[in-house]
Coordinates of C-alpha atoms and ligand atoms in Angstrom, one line a residue:
X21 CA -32.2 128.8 -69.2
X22 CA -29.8 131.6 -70.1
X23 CA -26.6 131.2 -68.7
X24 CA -24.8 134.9 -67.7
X25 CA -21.9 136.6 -69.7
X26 CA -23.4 133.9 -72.8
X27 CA -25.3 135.1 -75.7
X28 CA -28.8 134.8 -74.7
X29 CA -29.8 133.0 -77.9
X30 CA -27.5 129.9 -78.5
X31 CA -28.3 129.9 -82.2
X32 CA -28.6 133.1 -84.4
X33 CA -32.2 134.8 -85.0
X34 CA -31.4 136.1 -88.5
X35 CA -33.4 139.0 -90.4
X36 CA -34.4 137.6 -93.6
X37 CA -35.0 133.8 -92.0
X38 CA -37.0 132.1 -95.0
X39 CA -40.8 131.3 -94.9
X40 CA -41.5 127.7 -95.7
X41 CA -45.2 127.1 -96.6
X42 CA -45.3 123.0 -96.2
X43 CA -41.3 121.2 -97.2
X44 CA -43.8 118.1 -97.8
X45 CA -46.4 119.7 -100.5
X46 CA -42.7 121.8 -102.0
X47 CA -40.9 117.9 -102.2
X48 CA -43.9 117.1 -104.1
X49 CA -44.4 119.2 -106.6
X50 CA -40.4 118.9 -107.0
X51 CA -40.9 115.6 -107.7
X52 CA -43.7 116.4 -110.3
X53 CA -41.6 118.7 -112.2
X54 CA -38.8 116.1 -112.5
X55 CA -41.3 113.5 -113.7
X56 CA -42.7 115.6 -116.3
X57 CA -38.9 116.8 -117.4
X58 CA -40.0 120.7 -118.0
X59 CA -37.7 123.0 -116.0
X60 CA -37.9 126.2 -117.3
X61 CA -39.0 128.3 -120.4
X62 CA -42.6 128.8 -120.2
X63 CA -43.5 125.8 -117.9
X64 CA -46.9 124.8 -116.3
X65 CA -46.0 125.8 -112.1
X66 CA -44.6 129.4 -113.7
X67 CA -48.2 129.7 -115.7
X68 CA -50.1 128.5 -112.4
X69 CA -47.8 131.4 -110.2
X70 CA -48.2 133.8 -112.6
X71 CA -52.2 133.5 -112.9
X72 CA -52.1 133.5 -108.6
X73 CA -50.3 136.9 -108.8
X74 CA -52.2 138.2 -111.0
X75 CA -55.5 137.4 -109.6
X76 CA -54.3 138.6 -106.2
X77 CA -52.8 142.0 -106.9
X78 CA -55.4 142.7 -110.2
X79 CA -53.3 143.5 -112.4
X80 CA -53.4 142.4 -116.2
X81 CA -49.8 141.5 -116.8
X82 CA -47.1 139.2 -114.4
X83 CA -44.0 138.1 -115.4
X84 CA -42.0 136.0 -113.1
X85 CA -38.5 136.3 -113.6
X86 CA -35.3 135.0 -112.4
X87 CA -35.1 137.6 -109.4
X88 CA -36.1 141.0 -108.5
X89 CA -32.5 143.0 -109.9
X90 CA -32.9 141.4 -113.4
X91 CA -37.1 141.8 -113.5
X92 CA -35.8 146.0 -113.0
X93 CA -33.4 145.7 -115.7
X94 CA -35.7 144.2 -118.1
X95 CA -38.2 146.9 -116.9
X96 CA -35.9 149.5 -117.4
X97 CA -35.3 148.1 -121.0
X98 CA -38.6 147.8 -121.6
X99 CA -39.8 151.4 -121.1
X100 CA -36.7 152.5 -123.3
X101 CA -35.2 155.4 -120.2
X102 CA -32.0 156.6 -121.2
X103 CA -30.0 159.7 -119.7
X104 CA -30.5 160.1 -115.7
X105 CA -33.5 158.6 -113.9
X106 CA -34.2 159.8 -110.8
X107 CA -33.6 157.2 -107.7
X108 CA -33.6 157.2 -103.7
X109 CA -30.2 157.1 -102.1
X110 CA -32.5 155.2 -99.2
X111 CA -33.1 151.4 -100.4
X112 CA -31.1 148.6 -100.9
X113 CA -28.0 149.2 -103.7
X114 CA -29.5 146.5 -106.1
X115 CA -32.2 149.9 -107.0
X116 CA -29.7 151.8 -108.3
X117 CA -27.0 149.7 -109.8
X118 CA -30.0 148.3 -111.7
X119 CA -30.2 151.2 -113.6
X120 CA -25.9 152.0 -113.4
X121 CA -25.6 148.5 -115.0
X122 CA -28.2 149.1 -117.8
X123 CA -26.3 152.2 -118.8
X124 CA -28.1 155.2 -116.9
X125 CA -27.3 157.9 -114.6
X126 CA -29.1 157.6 -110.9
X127 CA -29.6 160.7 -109.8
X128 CA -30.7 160.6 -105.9
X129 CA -33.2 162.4 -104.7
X130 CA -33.9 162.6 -100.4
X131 CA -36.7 160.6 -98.5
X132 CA -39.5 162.0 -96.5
X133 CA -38.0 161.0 -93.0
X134 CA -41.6 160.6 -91.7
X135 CA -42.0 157.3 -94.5
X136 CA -38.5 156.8 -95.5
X137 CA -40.2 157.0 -99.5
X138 CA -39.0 159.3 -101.7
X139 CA -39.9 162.6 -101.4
X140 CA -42.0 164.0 -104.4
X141 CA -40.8 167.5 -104.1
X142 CA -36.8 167.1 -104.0
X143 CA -38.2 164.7 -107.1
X144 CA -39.3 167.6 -108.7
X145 CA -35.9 169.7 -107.9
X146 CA -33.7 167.4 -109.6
X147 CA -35.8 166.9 -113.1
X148 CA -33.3 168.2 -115.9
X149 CA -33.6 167.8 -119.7
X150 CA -32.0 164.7 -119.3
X151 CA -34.2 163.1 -116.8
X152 CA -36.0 160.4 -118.7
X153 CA -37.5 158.6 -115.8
X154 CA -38.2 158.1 -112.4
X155 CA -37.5 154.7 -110.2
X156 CA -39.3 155.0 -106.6
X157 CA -39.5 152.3 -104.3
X158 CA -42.3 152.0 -101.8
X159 CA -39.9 150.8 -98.9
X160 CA -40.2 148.6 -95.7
X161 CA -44.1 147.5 -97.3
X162 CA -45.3 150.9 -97.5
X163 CA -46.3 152.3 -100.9
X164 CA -44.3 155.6 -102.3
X165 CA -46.3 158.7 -102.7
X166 CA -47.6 157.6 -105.8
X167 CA -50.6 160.1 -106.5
X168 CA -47.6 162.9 -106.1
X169 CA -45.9 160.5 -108.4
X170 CA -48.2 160.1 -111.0
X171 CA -48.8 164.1 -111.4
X172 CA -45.2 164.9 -112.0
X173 CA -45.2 161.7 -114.2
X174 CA -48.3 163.7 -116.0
X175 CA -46.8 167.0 -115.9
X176 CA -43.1 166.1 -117.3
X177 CA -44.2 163.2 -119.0
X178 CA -41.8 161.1 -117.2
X179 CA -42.7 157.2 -116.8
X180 CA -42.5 155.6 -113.3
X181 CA -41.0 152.9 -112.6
X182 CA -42.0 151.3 -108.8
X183 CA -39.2 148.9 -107.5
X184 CA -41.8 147.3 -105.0
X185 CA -39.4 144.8 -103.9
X186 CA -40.6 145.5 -100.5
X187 CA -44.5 145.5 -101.1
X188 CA -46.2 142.8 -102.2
X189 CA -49.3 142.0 -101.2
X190 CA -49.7 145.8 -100.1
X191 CA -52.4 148.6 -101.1
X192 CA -52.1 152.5 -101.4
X193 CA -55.6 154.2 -101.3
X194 CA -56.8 150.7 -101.4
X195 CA -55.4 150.0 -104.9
X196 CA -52.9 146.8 -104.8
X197 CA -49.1 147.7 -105.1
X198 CA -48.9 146.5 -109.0
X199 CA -50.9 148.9 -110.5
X200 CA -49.3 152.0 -110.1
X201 CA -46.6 153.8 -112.5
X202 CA -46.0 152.5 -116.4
X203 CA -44.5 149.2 -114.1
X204 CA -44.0 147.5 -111.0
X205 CA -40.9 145.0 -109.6
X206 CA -41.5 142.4 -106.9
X207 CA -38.7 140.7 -105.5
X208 CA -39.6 137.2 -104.6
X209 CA -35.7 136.7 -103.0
X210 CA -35.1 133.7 -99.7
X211 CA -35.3 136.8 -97.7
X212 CA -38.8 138.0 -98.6
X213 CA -41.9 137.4 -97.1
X214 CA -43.1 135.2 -100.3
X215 CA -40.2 133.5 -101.7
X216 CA -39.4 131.6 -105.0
X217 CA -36.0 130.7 -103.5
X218 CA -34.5 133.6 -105.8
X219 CA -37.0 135.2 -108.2
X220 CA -39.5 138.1 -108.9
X221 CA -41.9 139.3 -110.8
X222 CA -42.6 142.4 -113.2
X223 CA -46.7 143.4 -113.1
X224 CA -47.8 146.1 -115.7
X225 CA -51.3 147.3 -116.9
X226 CA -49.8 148.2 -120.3
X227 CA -50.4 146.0 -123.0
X228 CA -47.4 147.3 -125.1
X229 CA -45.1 147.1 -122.5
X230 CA -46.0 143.8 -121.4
X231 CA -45.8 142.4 -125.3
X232 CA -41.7 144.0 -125.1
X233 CA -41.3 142.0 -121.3
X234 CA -42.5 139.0 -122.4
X235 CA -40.1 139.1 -125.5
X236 CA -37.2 140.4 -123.9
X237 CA -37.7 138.0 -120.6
X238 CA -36.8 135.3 -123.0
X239 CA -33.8 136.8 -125.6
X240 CA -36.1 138.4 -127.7
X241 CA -38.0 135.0 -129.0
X242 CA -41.4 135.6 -130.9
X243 CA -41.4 131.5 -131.6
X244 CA -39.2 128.7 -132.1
X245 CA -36.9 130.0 -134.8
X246 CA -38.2 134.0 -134.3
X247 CA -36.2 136.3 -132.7
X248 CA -37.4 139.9 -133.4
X249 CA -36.0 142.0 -130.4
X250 CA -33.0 142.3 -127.9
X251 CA -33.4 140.0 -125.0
X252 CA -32.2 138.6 -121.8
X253 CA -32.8 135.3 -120.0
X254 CA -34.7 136.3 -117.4
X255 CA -37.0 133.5 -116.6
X256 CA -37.7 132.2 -114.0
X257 CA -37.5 128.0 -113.8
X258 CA -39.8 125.7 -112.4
X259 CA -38.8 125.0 -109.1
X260 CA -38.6 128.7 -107.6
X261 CA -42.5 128.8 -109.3
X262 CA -43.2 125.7 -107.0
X263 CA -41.7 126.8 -104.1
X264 CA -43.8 129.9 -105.0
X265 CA -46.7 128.0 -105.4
X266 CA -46.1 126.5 -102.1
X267 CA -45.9 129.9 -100.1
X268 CA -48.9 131.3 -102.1
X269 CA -51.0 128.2 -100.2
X270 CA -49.6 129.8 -97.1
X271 CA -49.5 133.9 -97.7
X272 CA -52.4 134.7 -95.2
X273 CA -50.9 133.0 -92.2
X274 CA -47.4 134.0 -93.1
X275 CA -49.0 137.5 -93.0
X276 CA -50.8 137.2 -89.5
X277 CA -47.9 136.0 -88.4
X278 CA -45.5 139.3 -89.8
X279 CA -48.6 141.3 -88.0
X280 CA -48.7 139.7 -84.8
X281 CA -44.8 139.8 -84.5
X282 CA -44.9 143.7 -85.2
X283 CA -47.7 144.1 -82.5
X284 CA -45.5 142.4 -80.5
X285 CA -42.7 144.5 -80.8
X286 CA -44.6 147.5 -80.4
X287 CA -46.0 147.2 -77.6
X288 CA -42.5 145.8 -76.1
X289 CA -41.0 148.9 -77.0
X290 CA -43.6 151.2 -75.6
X291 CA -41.6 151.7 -72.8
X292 CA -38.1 152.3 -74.2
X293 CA -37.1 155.8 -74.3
X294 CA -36.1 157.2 -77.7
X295 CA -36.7 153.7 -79.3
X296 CA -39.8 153.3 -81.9
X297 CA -40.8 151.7 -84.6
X298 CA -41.7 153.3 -88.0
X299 CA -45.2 153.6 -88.3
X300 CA -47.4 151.7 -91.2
X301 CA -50.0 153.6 -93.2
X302 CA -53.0 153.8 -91.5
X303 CA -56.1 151.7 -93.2
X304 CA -53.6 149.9 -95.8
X305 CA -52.9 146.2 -96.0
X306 CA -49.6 145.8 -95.5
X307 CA -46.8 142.5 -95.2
X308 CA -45.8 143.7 -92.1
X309 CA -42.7 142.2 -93.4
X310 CA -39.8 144.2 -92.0
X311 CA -40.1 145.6 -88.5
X312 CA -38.0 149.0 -88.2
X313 CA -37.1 150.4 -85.3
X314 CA -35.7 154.0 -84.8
X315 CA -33.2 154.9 -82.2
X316 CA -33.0 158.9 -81.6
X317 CA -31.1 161.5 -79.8
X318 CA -33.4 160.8 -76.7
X319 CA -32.5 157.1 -76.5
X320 CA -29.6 156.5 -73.9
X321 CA -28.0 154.4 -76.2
X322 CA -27.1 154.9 -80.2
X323 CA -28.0 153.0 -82.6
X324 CA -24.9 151.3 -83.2
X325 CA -24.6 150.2 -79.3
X326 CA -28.3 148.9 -79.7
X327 CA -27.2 147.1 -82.2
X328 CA -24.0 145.4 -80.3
X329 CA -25.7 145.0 -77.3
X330 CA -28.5 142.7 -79.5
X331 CA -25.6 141.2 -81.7
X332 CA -24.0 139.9 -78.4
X333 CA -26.9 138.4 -77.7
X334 CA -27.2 135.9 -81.3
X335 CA -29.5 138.8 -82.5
X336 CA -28.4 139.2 -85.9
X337 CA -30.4 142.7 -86.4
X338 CA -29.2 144.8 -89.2
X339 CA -28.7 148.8 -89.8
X340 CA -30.9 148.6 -93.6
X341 CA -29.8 150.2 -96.2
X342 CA -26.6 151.5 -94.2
X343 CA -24.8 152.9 -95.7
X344 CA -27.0 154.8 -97.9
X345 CA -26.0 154.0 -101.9
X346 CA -24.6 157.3 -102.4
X347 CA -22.0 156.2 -100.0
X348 CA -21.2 153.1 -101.5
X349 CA -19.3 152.8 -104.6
X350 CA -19.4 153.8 -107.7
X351 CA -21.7 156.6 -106.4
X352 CA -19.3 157.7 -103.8
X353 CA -16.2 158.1 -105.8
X354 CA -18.3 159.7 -108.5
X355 CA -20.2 162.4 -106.1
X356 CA -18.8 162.6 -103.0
X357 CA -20.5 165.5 -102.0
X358 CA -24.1 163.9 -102.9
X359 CA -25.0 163.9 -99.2
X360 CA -25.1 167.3 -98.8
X361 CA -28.3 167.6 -100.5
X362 CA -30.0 164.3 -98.9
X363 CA -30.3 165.5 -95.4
X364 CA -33.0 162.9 -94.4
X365 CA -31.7 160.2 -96.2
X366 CA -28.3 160.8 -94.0
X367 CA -30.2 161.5 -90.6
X368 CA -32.4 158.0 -91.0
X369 CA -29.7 156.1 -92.0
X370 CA -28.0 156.8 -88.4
X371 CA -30.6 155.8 -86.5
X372 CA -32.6 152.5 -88.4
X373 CA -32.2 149.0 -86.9
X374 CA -34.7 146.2 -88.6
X375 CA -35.2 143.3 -86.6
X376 CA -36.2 139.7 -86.6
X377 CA -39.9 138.5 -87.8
X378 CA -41.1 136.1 -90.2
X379 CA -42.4 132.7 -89.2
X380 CA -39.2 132.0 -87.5
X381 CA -39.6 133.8 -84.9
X382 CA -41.7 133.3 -82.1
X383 CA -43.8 135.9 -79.7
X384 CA -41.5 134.6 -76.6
X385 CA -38.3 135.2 -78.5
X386 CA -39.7 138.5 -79.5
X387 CA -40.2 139.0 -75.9
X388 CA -36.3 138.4 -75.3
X389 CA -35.3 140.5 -77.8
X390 CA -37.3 143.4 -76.3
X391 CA -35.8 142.6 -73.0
X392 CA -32.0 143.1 -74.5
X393 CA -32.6 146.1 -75.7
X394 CA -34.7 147.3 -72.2
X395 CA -31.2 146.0 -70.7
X396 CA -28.9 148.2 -73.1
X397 CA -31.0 151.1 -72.3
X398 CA -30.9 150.6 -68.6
X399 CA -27.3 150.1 -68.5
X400 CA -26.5 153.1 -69.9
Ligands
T4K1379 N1 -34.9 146.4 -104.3 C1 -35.0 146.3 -103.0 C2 -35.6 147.5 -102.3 C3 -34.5 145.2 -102.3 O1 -34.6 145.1 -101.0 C4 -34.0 144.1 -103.1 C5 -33.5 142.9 -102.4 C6 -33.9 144.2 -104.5 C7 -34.4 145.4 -105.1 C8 -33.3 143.2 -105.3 O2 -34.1 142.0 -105.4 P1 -33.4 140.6 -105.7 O3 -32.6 140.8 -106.9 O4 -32.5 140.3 -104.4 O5 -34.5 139.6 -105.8 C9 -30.7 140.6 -98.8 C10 -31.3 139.9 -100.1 O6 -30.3 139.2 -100.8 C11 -31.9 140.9 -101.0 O7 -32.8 140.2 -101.9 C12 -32.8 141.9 -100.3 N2 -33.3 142.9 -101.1 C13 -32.0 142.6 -99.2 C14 -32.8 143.5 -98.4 O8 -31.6 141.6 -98.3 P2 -28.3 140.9 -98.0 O9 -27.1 141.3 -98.6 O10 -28.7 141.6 -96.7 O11 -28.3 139.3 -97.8 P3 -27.7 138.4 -96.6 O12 -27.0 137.3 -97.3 O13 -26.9 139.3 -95.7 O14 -29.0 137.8 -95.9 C15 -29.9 138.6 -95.1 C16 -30.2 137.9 -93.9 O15 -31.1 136.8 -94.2 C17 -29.1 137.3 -93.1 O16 -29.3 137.6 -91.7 C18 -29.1 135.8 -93.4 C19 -30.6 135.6 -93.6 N3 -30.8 134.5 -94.6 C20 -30.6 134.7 -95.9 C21 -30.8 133.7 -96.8 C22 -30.5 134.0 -98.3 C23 -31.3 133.3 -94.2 O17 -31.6 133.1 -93.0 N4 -31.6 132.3 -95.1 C24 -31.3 132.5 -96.4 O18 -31.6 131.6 -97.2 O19 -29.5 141.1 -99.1

């Protein structure tokens, strides 16, 4: 029962709360792994995870990787961009220092406010002769423009890059998220819907890239005393591919679950003035992995008060990606002004709160959580 002037929840409901397929079948296959004594480097549960990923997305290629940051870097590598690379300022800052820390220039170009995904024609305004590359992200589980993409790809001949971080297990024109651009990133992070513990994966089509992933994954190794290119250790070890393996077993109903959450909060917020959430793509599978809510001008609240009103409440809800990368450093010593020109990106970062799901949360807490923010909104 809640007791008044107390947090409703006694324990925190946390964003990001892991999925955990079956502890049992994960201790098991943790104690096979120790039995056999192979770890890492190559090992059977990494070949099994890989084979599952790429069966489910169809794509020719997967390389799971030690997390989702490093799997860009490599990528990056890989497709050889130098110079600037053009980025969203809207996603989370491990996009763009991932190319900061391999060298390159981000240059950040504004979101379409209706998707929050980069917008193809502010894209196009900020291609220079210097521009080797582009690094979209399909954000919040919903793919970037990519057939807008892939024609200024064409027409500049500039590869794409698609931090998908956000997106697996998602389709754009029914095509799975892993087969679009030169290359794709998943992040397989604690916080994601499928989790390795920390880990990722990087999907191509492309033979040639893939044969320059695979080598540089592993510093560069062709065979045991071969080393015939630069390399990192990027690998992935055994038991973030079983915990992987583990969550695979379980991906559908983790999934229902995401779905039946979101319908959940949608239809709780119905009824709140100024509050909604950010719509899907209509007739595309999706993870339904991070529910996004938008606070407007019309709401009696602001965001920011929202979000108190659920934090004093156990409600740890978060304002993702505040503030946007261009306002976090290096980027905002470097350009201060960069905001000017990204008027969306500024406008939907004042107004985004992303809320609780994942198999941790349940429809009646949902229900609570609705009813604190009905609260807030009727108490101001
Ligand atoms: N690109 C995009 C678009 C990304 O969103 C990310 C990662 C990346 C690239 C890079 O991929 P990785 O290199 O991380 O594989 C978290 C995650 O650490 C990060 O992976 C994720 N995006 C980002 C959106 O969220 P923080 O700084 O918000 O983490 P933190 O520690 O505040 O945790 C988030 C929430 O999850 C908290 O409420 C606590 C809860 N939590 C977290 C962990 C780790 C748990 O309940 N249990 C846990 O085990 O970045």
């Amino acid at each position: 029962m809640h007791v008044q002037n107390q947090p409703y929840f006694a324990e925190p409901l946390h964003v990001g709360r892991p999925n955990i397929g079956s502890p049992e079948r994960f201790h098991a296959l943790i104690d096979e792994v120790l039995h056999r004594r192979w770890l890492s480097n190559d090992g059977p549960m990494l070949k099994e995870l890989e084979a599952r990923v790429a069966d489910w997305i169809g794509v020719k290629h997967v390389f799971a990787v030690s997390n989702g940051t490093v799997a860009m870097e490599i990528a990056i590598r890989a497709l050889g961009l130098t110079g600037e690379v053009i980025v969203p300022s809207w996603t989370f800052v491990a996009t763009v220092h991932a190319l900061r820390w391999m060298g390159l220039t981000p240059v950040f170009a504004d979101i379409d406010p209706e998707t929050h995904n980069i917008d193809p024609r502010d894209v196009r305004r900020r291609i220079t002769s210097r521009t080797s590359g582009i690094l979209a992200v399909h954000l919040w589980g919903r793919a970037a423009p990519v057939d807008e993409l892939s024609a200024i790809s064409e027409e500049f001949g500039l590869p794409v890059l698609y931090d998908a971080a956000h997106s697996f297990g998602v389709s754009a024109g029914g095509r799975m998220v892993g087969n679009f651009g030169r290359a794709e990133v998943f992040s397989f992070h604690a916080t994601k819907f499928f989790n390795t513990l920390e880990g990722g994966a990087i999907v191509t089509n492309d033979d040639d890239l893939a044969a320059r992933i695979r080598l540089m994954r592993n510093f560069g190794f062709a065979g045991e005393d071969s080393v015939v290119s630069e390399g990192i250790n990027g690998k992935m070890h055994e038991v973030s591919a079983a915990m992987g393996l583990v969550n695979f077993d379980h991906i559908d109903e983790i999934i229902t679950r995401n779905k039946s959450n979101r319908d959940r909060y949608a239809a709780g917020v119905e009824s709140l003035q100024g509050i909604s959430l950010l719509p899907l793509a209509a007739g595309e599978k999706s993870n339904y992995q991070y529910v996004v809510l938008e606070v407007s001008e019309s709401a009696p609240v602001s965001r920011d008060e929202l979000l108190k009103a659920l934090r004093d409440n156990n409600v740890l809800a978060r304002r993702y990606f505040w503030p946007s990368v261009h306002r976090m450093e290096p980027y905002r010593t470097e350009s201060p002004d960069a905001g000017r020109t990204l008027p969306n990106t500024e406008a939907v970062s004042e107004r985004v709160v992303v809320l609780p799901t994942g198999t941790a949360v349940d429809a009646p807490e949902i229900d609570a959580i609705v009813e604190i923010m009905a609260q807030a909104l009727s108490r101001a």
